[in-house]
């Protein structure tokens, strides 16, 4: 069955109103306030917070229906031009059954998140048919890290009508293919959530695409298990390329037998048998550049241990 044509959101403009939603965990107030101030200056933008941003239901920012209502209100409000997530954590997958994806498709707008929000990004991409953006969130990124490269990617991809961002990344070419160009539609996100999507209505579609993966605080054996799961489910077959983001603090517990993380990543890059580069500056680190899921990426070798990336949509 042919997939629907993706809808591309309009670019943001200085003075636009942006919605801030909390689909997962509750943001800490200090980083949230700092992030809101930084985001206001970036456009400059006017910000509107979903009612549940300050809500608490254990480890969630309000009950599932509350969090979903905040997203639907922002998505369907014609005065809101774009939406950023306050933070990740856990819980975005719990609210998917409450979302009206047909209504969301009728109102395409910039939607940015990462980490636990990966499952929501995949649903918006695959069910609503929208280009969405894996990228910085208000509290952890704008509130704490304040990366120049991250801000540059926001301006280039979300505010500039050219909708293109180029960067040079330092890393390595993984697997047996060696340095080789790759290009294709982009999908992916946090490895834990990508693996968790399998067997659900939002199971990631990878064939004919470039797959991006990152994670945080996972021991190498857990990274191995999740990459094995993707391979066993056929998600590493038919790729156009593989991009590794940052695997932050993915190290073994002291004294516990382990394989090196690099060895694990190398094994699955070789299994995919496509050009693979990483890390690119995206994930749970200071730099978390915007990646257009449903858009495209081109990556070519640029000397030893470097790559030139172009992102667009």
PDB file of C-alpha atoms in Angstrom:
ATOM      1  CA  UNK A   1       0.000   0.000   0.000  1.00  0.00           C
ATOM      2  CA  UNK A   2       1.405   3.402  -0.994  1.00  0.00           C
ATOM      3  CA  UNK A   3       2.168   5.748   1.873  1.00  0.00           C
ATOM      4  CA  UNK A   4       0.444   9.099   2.081  1.00  0.00           C
ATOM      5  CA  UNK A   5       2.306  12.179   0.956  1.00  0.00           C
ATOM      6  CA  UNK A   6       3.846  13.881   3.956  1.00  0.00           C
ATOM      7  CA  UNK A   7       2.614  17.330   4.920  1.00  0.00           C
ATOM      8  CA  UNK A   8       5.329  19.911   5.528  1.00  0.00           C
ATOM      9  CA  UNK A   9       4.733  22.511   8.251  1.00  0.00           C
ATOM     10  CA  UNK A  10       5.178  26.209   7.484  1.00  0.00           C
ATOM     11  CA  UNK A  11       8.412  27.774   8.711  1.00  0.00           C
ATOM     12  CA  UNK A  12       8.347  29.759  11.919  1.00  0.00           C
ATOM     13  CA  UNK A  13       8.693  33.545  11.847  1.00  0.00           C
ATOM     14  CA  UNK A  14       9.876  36.050  14.443  1.00  0.00           C
ATOM     15  CA  UNK A  15       6.941  37.055  16.607  1.00  0.00           C
ATOM     16  CA  UNK A  16       5.120  33.737  16.195  1.00  0.00           C
ATOM     17  CA  UNK A  17       3.383  32.096  19.124  1.00  0.00           C
ATOM     18  CA  UNK A  18       4.839  28.733  20.114  1.00  0.00           C
ATOM     19  CA  UNK A  19       3.102  26.182  22.286  1.00  0.00           C
ATOM     20  CA  UNK A  20       4.996  24.333  25.009  1.00  0.00           C
ATOM     21  CA  UNK A  21       3.595  20.893  25.839  1.00  0.00           C
ATOM     22  CA  UNK A  22       4.525  18.191  28.358  1.00  0.00           C
ATOM     23  CA  UNK A  23       3.669  14.778  26.865  1.00  0.00           C
ATOM     24  CA  UNK A  24       5.886  12.806  29.250  1.00  0.00           C
ATOM     25  CA  UNK A  25       7.378  13.738  32.612  1.00  0.00           C
ATOM     26  CA  UNK A  26       7.010  17.012  34.529  1.00  0.00           C
ATOM     27  CA  UNK A  27       9.791  19.545  33.869  1.00  0.00           C
ATOM     28  CA  UNK A  28      11.848  20.951  36.726  1.00  0.00           C
ATOM     29  CA  UNK A  29      10.779  24.551  37.262  1.00  0.00           C
ATOM     30  CA  UNK A  30      14.253  26.140  37.219  1.00  0.00           C
ATOM     31  CA  UNK A  31      15.417  24.689  33.889  1.00  0.00           C
ATOM     32  CA  UNK A  32      11.942  25.252  32.426  1.00  0.00           C
ATOM     33  CA  UNK A  33      11.986  28.964  33.285  1.00  0.00           C
ATOM     34  CA  UNK A  34      15.507  29.393  31.898  1.00  0.00           C
ATOM     35  CA  UNK A  35      14.556  27.499  28.763  1.00  0.00           C
ATOM     36  CA  UNK A  36      11.456  29.613  28.221  1.00  0.00           C
ATOM     37  CA  UNK A  37      13.499  32.807  28.498  1.00  0.00           C
ATOM     38  CA  UNK A  38      16.098  31.506  26.032  1.00  0.00           C
ATOM     39  CA  UNK A  39      13.396  30.396  23.606  1.00  0.00           C
ATOM     40  CA  UNK A  40      11.593  33.734  23.789  1.00  0.00           C
ATOM     41  CA  UNK A  41      14.798  35.518  22.766  1.00  0.00           C
ATOM     42  CA  UNK A  42      15.573  33.107  19.940  1.00  0.00           C
ATOM     43  CA  UNK A  43      12.754  34.213  17.646  1.00  0.00           C
ATOM     44  CA  UNK A  44      11.784  36.321  19.369  1.00  0.00           C
ATOM     45  CA  UNK A  45       8.697  34.245  20.111  1.00  0.00           C
ATOM     46  CA  UNK A  46       5.614  34.494  22.274  1.00  0.00           C
ATOM     47  CA  UNK A  47       5.143  31.341  24.327  1.00  0.00           C
ATOM     48  CA  UNK A  48       1.945  29.642  25.443  1.00  0.00           C
ATOM     49  CA  UNK A  49       2.107  26.773  27.944  1.00  0.00           C
ATOM     50  CA  UNK A  50      -0.254  23.810  27.944  1.00  0.00           C
ATOM     51  CA  UNK A  51      -2.217  23.654  31.237  1.00  0.00           C
ATOM     52  CA  UNK A  52      -0.595  20.364  32.271  1.00  0.00           C
ATOM     53  CA  UNK A  53       2.999  21.678  32.109  1.00  0.00           C
ATOM     54  CA  UNK A  54       2.776  22.345  35.859  1.00  0.00           C
ATOM     55  CA  UNK A  55       0.706  19.225  36.610  1.00  0.00           C
ATOM     56  CA  UNK A  56       2.043  16.248  38.518  1.00  0.00           C
ATOM     57  CA  UNK A  57       0.771  12.674  38.514  1.00  0.00           C
ATOM     58  CA  UNK A  58       3.701  10.762  39.920  1.00  0.00           C
ATOM     59  CA  UNK A  59       6.349  10.601  37.206  1.00  0.00           C
ATOM     60  CA  UNK A  60       3.949  12.053  34.607  1.00  0.00           C
ATOM     61  CA  UNK A  61       2.969  15.638  33.843  1.00  0.00           C
ATOM     62  CA  UNK A  62      -0.700  14.964  34.528  1.00  0.00           C
ATOM     63  CA  UNK A  63      -2.973  12.103  33.545  1.00  0.00           C
ATOM     64  CA  UNK A  64      -2.880  10.723  30.030  1.00  0.00           C
ATOM     65  CA  UNK A  65      -6.016  12.515  28.840  1.00  0.00           C
ATOM     66  CA  UNK A  66      -4.722  15.814  30.267  1.00  0.00           C
ATOM     67  CA  UNK A  67      -1.412  15.543  28.459  1.00  0.00           C
ATOM     68  CA  UNK A  68      -3.117  14.586  25.209  1.00  0.00           C
ATOM     69  CA  UNK A  69      -5.598  17.461  25.539  1.00  0.00           C
ATOM     70  CA  UNK A  70      -2.713  19.899  25.867  1.00  0.00           C
ATOM     71  CA  UNK A  71      -1.220  18.648  22.617  1.00  0.00           C
ATOM     72  CA  UNK A  72      -4.540  18.663  20.741  1.00  0.00           C
ATOM     73  CA  UNK A  73      -5.321  22.198  21.899  1.00  0.00           C
ATOM     74  CA  UNK A  74      -1.980  23.459  20.609  1.00  0.00           C
ATOM     75  CA  UNK A  75      -2.151  21.482  17.357  1.00  0.00           C
ATOM     76  CA  UNK A  76      -5.599  22.776  16.421  1.00  0.00           C
ATOM     77  CA  UNK A  77      -5.192  26.384  17.623  1.00  0.00           C
ATOM     78  CA  UNK A  78      -4.590  28.519  14.498  1.00  0.00           C
ATOM     79  CA  UNK A  79      -2.786  31.105  16.622  1.00  0.00           C
ATOM     80  CA  UNK A  80      -0.058  28.621  17.587  1.00  0.00           C
ATOM     81  CA  UNK A  81       2.514  28.231  14.808  1.00  0.00           C
ATOM     82  CA  UNK A  82       4.786  25.620  16.351  1.00  0.00           C
ATOM     83  CA  UNK A  83       5.108  23.310  19.351  1.00  0.00           C
ATOM     84  CA  UNK A  84       8.083  22.353  21.510  1.00  0.00           C
ATOM     85  CA  UNK A  85       8.110  19.713  24.209  1.00  0.00           C
ATOM     86  CA  UNK A  86       9.091  20.768  27.710  1.00  0.00           C
ATOM     87  CA  UNK A  87      11.077  17.585  28.411  1.00  0.00           C
ATOM     88  CA  UNK A  88      11.151  13.816  27.943  1.00  0.00           C
ATOM     89  CA  UNK A  89      11.165  11.281  30.760  1.00  0.00           C
ATOM     90  CA  UNK A  90       8.463   8.671  30.305  1.00  0.00           C
ATOM     91  CA  UNK A  91       4.845   8.532  29.224  1.00  0.00           C
ATOM     92  CA  UNK A  92       4.457   9.884  25.674  1.00  0.00           C
ATOM     93  CA  UNK A  93       3.350   6.490  24.383  1.00  0.00           C
ATOM     94  CA  UNK A  94       0.518   6.336  26.925  1.00  0.00           C
ATOM     95  CA  UNK A  95      -1.326   9.285  25.385  1.00  0.00           C
ATOM     96  CA  UNK A  96      -1.329   8.211  21.725  1.00  0.00           C
ATOM     97  CA  UNK A  97      -4.774   6.597  21.962  1.00  0.00           C
ATOM     98  CA  UNK A  98      -6.226   9.978  22.961  1.00  0.00           C
ATOM     99  CA  UNK A  99      -4.926  11.892  19.929  1.00  0.00           C
ATOM    100  CA  UNK A 100      -6.991  12.702  16.829  1.00  0.00           C
ATOM    101  CA  UNK A 101      -4.442  12.165  14.065  1.00  0.00           C
ATOM    102  CA  UNK A 102      -6.850  13.204  11.299  1.00  0.00           C
ATOM    103  CA  UNK A 103      -7.342  16.578  12.989  1.00  0.00           C
ATOM    104  CA  UNK A 104      -3.596  16.891  13.548  1.00  0.00           C
ATOM    105  CA  UNK A 105      -2.948  16.254   9.847  1.00  0.00           C
ATOM    106  CA  UNK A 106      -5.283  19.127   8.958  1.00  0.00           C
ATOM    107  CA  UNK A 107      -3.118  21.508  10.999  1.00  0.00           C
ATOM    108  CA  UNK A 108       0.523  20.847  10.052  1.00  0.00           C
ATOM    109  CA  UNK A 109       2.913  22.801  12.230  1.00  0.00           C
ATOM    110  CA  UNK A 110       6.437  22.510  13.563  1.00  0.00           C
ATOM    111  CA  UNK A 111       6.629  19.903  16.356  1.00  0.00           C
ATOM    112  CA  UNK A 112       9.949  19.388  18.163  1.00  0.00           C
ATOM    113  CA  UNK A 113      10.981  16.825  20.782  1.00  0.00           C
ATOM    114  CA  UNK A 114      13.366  13.965  21.499  1.00  0.00           C
ATOM    115  CA  UNK A 115      14.161  11.190  23.983  1.00  0.00           C
ATOM    116  CA  UNK A 116      10.855   9.683  25.252  1.00  0.00           C
ATOM    117  CA  UNK A 117       9.021  11.899  22.730  1.00  0.00           C
ATOM    118  CA  UNK A 118      10.455   9.653  19.974  1.00  0.00           C
ATOM    119  CA  UNK A 119       7.338   7.459  20.098  1.00  0.00           C
ATOM    120  CA  UNK A 120       5.111  10.520  19.641  1.00  0.00           C
ATOM    121  CA  UNK A 121       7.274  11.761  16.754  1.00  0.00           C
ATOM    122  CA  UNK A 122       6.934   8.381  15.038  1.00  0.00           C
ATOM    123  CA  UNK A 123       3.148   8.482  15.458  1.00  0.00           C
ATOM    124  CA  UNK A 124       2.916  12.005  14.045  1.00  0.00           C
ATOM    125  CA  UNK A 125       5.166  11.015  11.143  1.00  0.00           C
ATOM    126  CA  UNK A 126       3.552   7.688  10.304  1.00  0.00           C
ATOM    127  CA  UNK A 127      -0.088   8.124  11.364  1.00  0.00           C
ATOM    128  CA  UNK A 128      -0.674  11.819  10.739  1.00  0.00           C
ATOM    129  CA  UNK A 129       1.778  11.992   7.846  1.00  0.00           C
ATOM    130  CA  UNK A 130       3.635  15.081   9.080  1.00  0.00           C
ATOM    131  CA  UNK A 131       7.291  16.011   8.845  1.00  0.00           C
ATOM    132  CA  UNK A 132       8.373  16.375  12.492  1.00  0.00           C
ATOM    133  CA  UNK A 133      11.602  17.320  14.217  1.00  0.00           C
ATOM    134  CA  UNK A 134      13.855  15.378  16.554  1.00  0.00           C
ATOM    135  CA  UNK A 135      15.598  18.130  18.449  1.00  0.00           C
ATOM    136  CA  UNK A 136      16.027  20.327  21.502  1.00  0.00           C
ATOM    137  CA  UNK A 137      13.433  20.541  24.250  1.00  0.00           C
ATOM    138  CA  UNK A 138      12.737  23.518  26.466  1.00  0.00           C
ATOM    139  CA  UNK A 139      14.036  22.479  29.897  1.00  0.00           C
ATOM    140  CA  UNK A 140      16.970  20.139  29.180  1.00  0.00           C
ATOM    141  CA  UNK A 141      18.329  21.833  26.054  1.00  0.00           C
ATOM    142  CA  UNK A 142      17.382  25.511  26.035  1.00  0.00           C
ATOM    143  CA  UNK A 143      17.286  25.606  29.838  1.00  0.00           C
ATOM    144  CA  UNK A 144      20.554  23.864  30.683  1.00  0.00           C
ATOM    145  CA  UNK A 145      22.860  23.297  27.739  1.00  0.00           C
ATOM    146  CA  UNK A 146      22.372  26.328  25.495  1.00  0.00           C
ATOM    147  CA  UNK A 147      24.388  24.972  22.584  1.00  0.00           C
ATOM    148  CA  UNK A 148      25.339  27.391  19.796  1.00  0.00           C
ATOM    149  CA  UNK A 149      25.211  24.623  17.213  1.00  0.00           C
ATOM    150  CA  UNK A 150      21.747  23.604  18.402  1.00  0.00           C
ATOM    151  CA  UNK A 151      20.475  27.187  18.076  1.00  0.00           C
ATOM    152  CA  UNK A 152      21.975  27.435  14.589  1.00  0.00           C
ATOM    153  CA  UNK A 153      20.128  24.299  13.501  1.00  0.00           C
ATOM    154  CA  UNK A 154      16.854  25.684  14.887  1.00  0.00           C
ATOM    155  CA  UNK A 155      17.259  28.893  12.895  1.00  0.00           C
ATOM    156  CA  UNK A 156      18.325  27.128   9.689  1.00  0.00           C
ATOM    157  CA  UNK A 157      15.674  24.404   9.659  1.00  0.00           C
ATOM    158  CA  UNK A 158      12.719  25.957  11.473  1.00  0.00           C
ATOM    159  CA  UNK A 159      12.948  29.690  10.741  1.00  0.00           C
ATOM    160  CA  UNK A 160      14.751  29.975   7.407  1.00  0.00           C
ATOM    161  CA  UNK A 161      12.690  29.394   4.233  1.00  0.00           C
ATOM    162  CA  UNK A 162      15.617  27.462   2.741  1.00  0.00           C
ATOM    163  CA  UNK A 163      14.880  24.649   5.237  1.00  0.00           C
ATOM    164  CA  UNK A 164      18.412  23.292   5.060  1.00  0.00           C
ATOM    165  CA  UNK A 165      21.248  22.894   7.554  1.00  0.00           C
ATOM    166  CA  UNK A 166      24.805  21.732   6.944  1.00  0.00           C
ATOM    167  CA  UNK A 167      27.411  20.709   9.476  1.00  0.00           C
ATOM    168  CA  UNK A 168      30.703  18.908   9.770  1.00  0.00           C
ATOM    169  CA  UNK A 169      30.849  16.066  12.301  1.00  0.00           C
ATOM    170  CA  UNK A 170      33.823  14.295  13.838  1.00  0.00           C
ATOM    171  CA  UNK A 171      33.363  10.550  14.320  1.00  0.00           C
ATOM    172  CA  UNK A 172      34.062   7.350  12.441  1.00  0.00           C
ATOM    173  CA  UNK A 173      32.649   5.236   9.661  1.00  0.00           C
ATOM    174  CA  UNK A 174      31.273   2.018  11.131  1.00  0.00           C
ATOM    175  CA  UNK A 175      30.776  -1.424   9.637  1.00  0.00           C
ATOM    176  CA  UNK A 176      32.440  -3.039   6.668  1.00  0.00           C
ATOM    177  CA  UNK A 177      31.427  -0.497   4.024  1.00  0.00           C
ATOM    178  CA  UNK A 178      33.987   2.102   5.058  1.00  0.00           C
ATOM    179  CA  UNK A 179      33.632   5.798   4.140  1.00  0.00           C
ATOM    180  CA  UNK A 180      30.832   6.047   1.593  1.00  0.00           C
ATOM    181  CA  UNK A 181      28.107   8.616   0.915  1.00  0.00           C
ATOM    182  CA  UNK A 182      24.570   8.016   2.100  1.00  0.00           C
ATOM    183  CA  UNK A 183      21.345   9.834   1.365  1.00  0.00           C
ATOM    184  CA  UNK A 184      17.669   9.225   1.980  1.00  0.00           C
ATOM    185  CA  UNK A 185      14.543  10.000   3.990  1.00  0.00           C
ATOM    186  CA  UNK A 186      15.302  10.221   7.705  1.00  0.00           C
ATOM    187  CA  UNK A 187      13.646   8.378  10.573  1.00  0.00           C
ATOM    188  CA  UNK A 188      14.565   7.154  14.048  1.00  0.00           C
ATOM    189  CA  UNK A 189      15.280   8.656  17.446  1.00  0.00           C
ATOM    190  CA  UNK A 190      15.972   7.229  20.872  1.00  0.00           C
ATOM    191  CA  UNK A 191      16.926   3.548  20.570  1.00  0.00           C
ATOM    192  CA  UNK A 192      14.922   2.489  23.635  1.00  0.00           C
ATOM    193  CA  UNK A 193      11.731   4.011  22.211  1.00  0.00           C
ATOM    194  CA  UNK A 194      12.413   2.816  18.674  1.00  0.00           C
ATOM    195  CA  UNK A 195      12.708  -0.742  20.022  1.00  0.00           C
ATOM    196  CA  UNK A 196       9.602  -0.231  22.171  1.00  0.00           C
ATOM    197  CA  UNK A 197       7.616   0.734  19.059  1.00  0.00           C
ATOM    198  CA  UNK A 198       7.902  -2.791  17.642  1.00  0.00           C
ATOM    199  CA  UNK A 199       4.608  -4.648  17.682  1.00  0.00           C
ATOM    200  CA  UNK A 200       2.583  -1.472  18.258  1.00  0.00           C
ATOM    201  CA  UNK A 201       0.524   0.605  15.787  1.00  0.00           C
ATOM    202  CA  UNK A 202       3.505   2.970  15.616  1.00  0.00           C
ATOM    203  CA  UNK A 203       6.172   0.396  14.788  1.00  0.00           C
ATOM    204  CA  UNK A 204       8.976   2.225  13.055  1.00  0.00           C
ATOM    205  CA  UNK A 205       9.189   1.926   9.262  1.00  0.00           C
ATOM    206  CA  UNK A 206      12.806   1.767   8.167  1.00  0.00           C
ATOM    207  CA  UNK A 207      12.923   0.263   4.653  1.00  0.00           C
ATOM    208  CA  UNK A 208      14.316   2.726   2.127  1.00  0.00           C
ATOM    209  CA  UNK A 209      15.262   5.189   4.858  1.00  0.00           C
ATOM    210  CA  UNK A 210      18.284   6.408   6.787  1.00  0.00           C
ATOM    211  CA  UNK A 211      17.941   5.289  10.411  1.00  0.00           C
ATOM    212  CA  UNK A 212      19.189   7.540  13.228  1.00  0.00           C
ATOM    213  CA  UNK A 213      19.690   6.086  16.722  1.00  0.00           C
ATOM    214  CA  UNK A 214      20.892   7.507  20.057  1.00  0.00           C
ATOM    215  CA  UNK A 215      20.503   6.676  23.742  1.00  0.00           C
ATOM    216  CA  UNK A 216      21.521   7.539  27.288  1.00  0.00           C
ATOM    217  CA  UNK A 217      22.314   5.631  30.490  1.00  0.00           C
ATOM    218  CA  UNK A 218      22.039   2.187  28.910  1.00  0.00           C
ATOM    219  CA  UNK A 219      24.708  -0.436  29.565  1.00  0.00           C
ATOM    220  CA  UNK A 220      26.309  -1.995  26.461  1.00  0.00           C
ATOM    221  CA  UNK A 221      24.381  -5.255  26.924  1.00  0.00           C
ATOM    222  CA  UNK A 222      21.110  -3.322  26.824  1.00  0.00           C
ATOM    223  CA  UNK A 223      22.174  -1.481  23.674  1.00  0.00           C
ATOM    224  CA  UNK A 224      23.094  -4.893  22.239  1.00  0.00           C
ATOM    225  CA  UNK A 225      19.683  -6.323  23.169  1.00  0.00           C
ATOM    226  CA  UNK A 226      17.754  -3.477  21.544  1.00  0.00           C
ATOM    227  CA  UNK A 227      19.857  -3.474  18.373  1.00  0.00           C
ATOM    228  CA  UNK A 228      19.454  -7.263  18.198  1.00  0.00           C
ATOM    229  CA  UNK A 229      15.691  -6.758  18.499  1.00  0.00           C
ATOM    230  CA  UNK A 230      15.706  -4.300  15.591  1.00  0.00           C
ATOM    231  CA  UNK A 231      17.786  -6.688  13.499  1.00  0.00           C
ATOM    232  CA  UNK A 232      15.555  -9.675  14.350  1.00  0.00           C
ATOM    233  CA  UNK A 233      12.478  -7.638  13.404  1.00  0.00           C
ATOM    234  CA  UNK A 234      13.996  -6.849  10.005  1.00  0.00           C
ATOM    235  CA  UNK A 235      14.478  -3.170  10.748  1.00  0.00           C
ATOM    236  CA  UNK A 236      18.143  -3.167   9.692  1.00  0.00           C
ATOM    237  CA  UNK A 237      17.328  -4.626   6.253  1.00  0.00           C
ATOM    238  CA  UNK A 238      16.769  -2.370   3.277  1.00  0.00           C
ATOM    239  CA  UNK A 239      18.201   0.752   4.902  1.00  0.00           C
ATOM    240  CA  UNK A 240      19.786   3.508   2.845  1.00  0.00           C
ATOM    241  CA  UNK A 241      22.125   4.357   5.678  1.00  0.00           C
ATOM    242  CA  UNK A 242      22.636   4.342   9.423  1.00  0.00           C
ATOM    243  CA  UNK A 243      23.559   7.300  11.620  1.00  0.00           C
ATOM    244  CA  UNK A 244      24.584   6.919  15.233  1.00  0.00           C
ATOM    245  CA  UNK A 245      24.001   9.869  17.520  1.00  0.00           C
ATOM    246  CA  UNK A 246      25.452  10.196  20.990  1.00  0.00           C
ATOM    247  CA  UNK A 247      25.280   7.173  23.284  1.00  0.00           C
ATOM    248  CA  UNK A 248      25.757   9.186  26.450  1.00  0.00           C
ATOM    249  CA  UNK A 249      26.920   7.411  29.604  1.00  0.00           C
ATOM    250  CA  UNK A 250      26.237   4.044  27.976  1.00  0.00           C
ATOM    251  CA  UNK A 251      28.911   2.237  29.947  1.00  0.00           C
ATOM    252  CA  UNK A 252      28.944  -0.902  32.085  1.00  0.00           C
ATOM    253  CA  UNK A 253      28.532  -0.966  35.825  1.00  0.00           C
ATOM    254  CA  UNK A 254      31.963  -1.164  37.423  1.00  0.00           C
ATOM    255  CA  UNK A 255      33.010  -4.759  38.006  1.00  0.00           C
ATOM    256  CA  UNK A 256      30.364  -6.240  35.713  1.00  0.00           C
ATOM    257  CA  UNK A 257      31.627  -8.161  32.648  1.00  0.00           C
ATOM    258  CA  UNK A 258      30.916  -6.239  29.468  1.00  0.00           C
ATOM    259  CA  UNK A 259      31.739  -5.808  25.824  1.00  0.00           C
ATOM    260  CA  UNK A 260      32.929  -2.363  24.721  1.00  0.00           C
ATOM    261  CA  UNK A 261      30.066  -0.248  23.422  1.00  0.00           C
ATOM    262  CA  UNK A 262      32.022   0.486  20.238  1.00  0.00           C
ATOM    263  CA  UNK A 263      32.237  -3.252  19.544  1.00  0.00           C
ATOM    264  CA  UNK A 264      28.461  -3.576  19.883  1.00  0.00           C
ATOM    265  CA  UNK A 265      27.781  -0.630  17.573  1.00  0.00           C
ATOM    266  CA  UNK A 266      30.280  -1.983  15.050  1.00  0.00           C
ATOM    267  CA  UNK A 267      28.587  -5.391  14.986  1.00  0.00           C
ATOM    268  CA  UNK A 268      25.178  -4.008  14.060  1.00  0.00           C
ATOM    269  CA  UNK A 269      26.546  -1.488  11.578  1.00  0.00           C
ATOM    270  CA  UNK A 270      28.186  -4.422   9.808  1.00  0.00           C
ATOM    271  CA  UNK A 271      24.911  -6.374   9.968  1.00  0.00           C
ATOM    272  CA  UNK A 272      23.039  -3.495   8.330  1.00  0.00           C
ATOM    273  CA  UNK A 273      25.625  -3.503   5.500  1.00  0.00           C
ATOM    274  CA  UNK A 274      25.021   0.128   4.572  1.00  0.00           C
ATOM    275  CA  UNK A 275      27.149   3.255   5.034  1.00  0.00           C
ATOM    276  CA  UNK A 276      27.158   4.175   8.723  1.00  0.00           C
ATOM    277  CA  UNK A 277      28.647   7.235  10.419  1.00  0.00           C
ATOM    278  CA  UNK A 278      28.635   8.516  13.963  1.00  0.00           C
ATOM    279  CA  UNK A 279      28.388  10.065  16.332  1.00  0.00           C
ATOM    280  CA  UNK A 280      26.530  12.998  14.879  1.00  0.00           C
ATOM    281  CA  UNK A 281      25.793  15.843  17.343  1.00  0.00           C
ATOM    282  CA  UNK A 282      22.310  14.744  18.334  1.00  0.00           C
ATOM    283  CA  UNK A 283      21.029  13.086  21.479  1.00  0.00           C
ATOM    284  CA  UNK A 284      21.530  13.551  25.202  1.00  0.00           C
ATOM    285  CA  UNK A 285      24.533  15.863  25.015  1.00  0.00           C
ATOM    286  CA  UNK A 286      25.296  19.568  24.794  1.00  0.00           C
ATOM    287  CA  UNK A 287      24.642  19.567  21.046  1.00  0.00           C
ATOM    288  CA  UNK A 288      21.221  18.274  20.023  1.00  0.00           C
ATOM    289  CA  UNK A 289      20.761  19.568  16.509  1.00  0.00           C
ATOM    290  CA  UNK A 290      17.413  19.474  14.754  1.00  0.00           C
ATOM    291  CA  UNK A 291      16.814  16.394  12.589  1.00  0.00           C
ATOM    292  CA  UNK A 292      13.803  16.507  10.227  1.00  0.00           C
ATOM    293  CA  UNK A 293      12.085  13.110  10.460  1.00  0.00           C
ATOM    294  CA  UNK A 294      10.321  12.587   7.169  1.00  0.00           C
ATOM    295  CA  UNK A 295      12.774  15.035   5.642  1.00  0.00           C
ATOM    296  CA  UNK A 296      16.093  13.953   4.187  1.00  0.00           C
ATOM    297  CA  UNK A 297      19.747  13.664   5.090  1.00  0.00           C
ATOM    298  CA  UNK A 298      22.861  13.464   2.943  1.00  0.00           C
ATOM    299  CA  UNK A 299      26.186  12.455   4.462  1.00  0.00           C
ATOM    300  CA  UNK A 300      29.521  12.208   2.668  1.00  0.00           C
ATOM    301  CA  UNK A 301      33.084  11.532   3.799  1.00  0.00           C
ATOM    302  CA  UNK A 302      35.181  14.608   4.542  1.00  0.00           C
ATOM    303  CA  UNK A 303      38.664  13.393   5.360  1.00  0.00           C
ATOM    304  CA  UNK A 304      39.696  10.933   8.032  1.00  0.00           C
ATOM    305  CA  UNK A 305      37.080  10.553  10.742  1.00  0.00           C
ATOM    306  CA  UNK A 306      34.885  13.378   9.501  1.00  0.00           C
ATOM    307  CA  UNK A 307      31.647  13.674   7.578  1.00  0.00           C
ATOM    308  CA  UNK A 308      29.737  16.508   5.945  1.00  0.00           C
ATOM    309  CA  UNK A 309      26.002  16.331   6.646  1.00  0.00           C
ATOM    310  CA  UNK A 310      23.171  18.206   5.007  1.00  0.00           C
ATOM    311  CA  UNK A 311      19.671  18.051   6.489  1.00  0.00           C
ATOM    312  CA  UNK A 312      16.536  19.371   4.840  1.00  0.00           C
ATOM    313  CA  UNK A 313      12.847  18.892   4.085  1.00  0.00           C
TER     314      UNK A 313
END
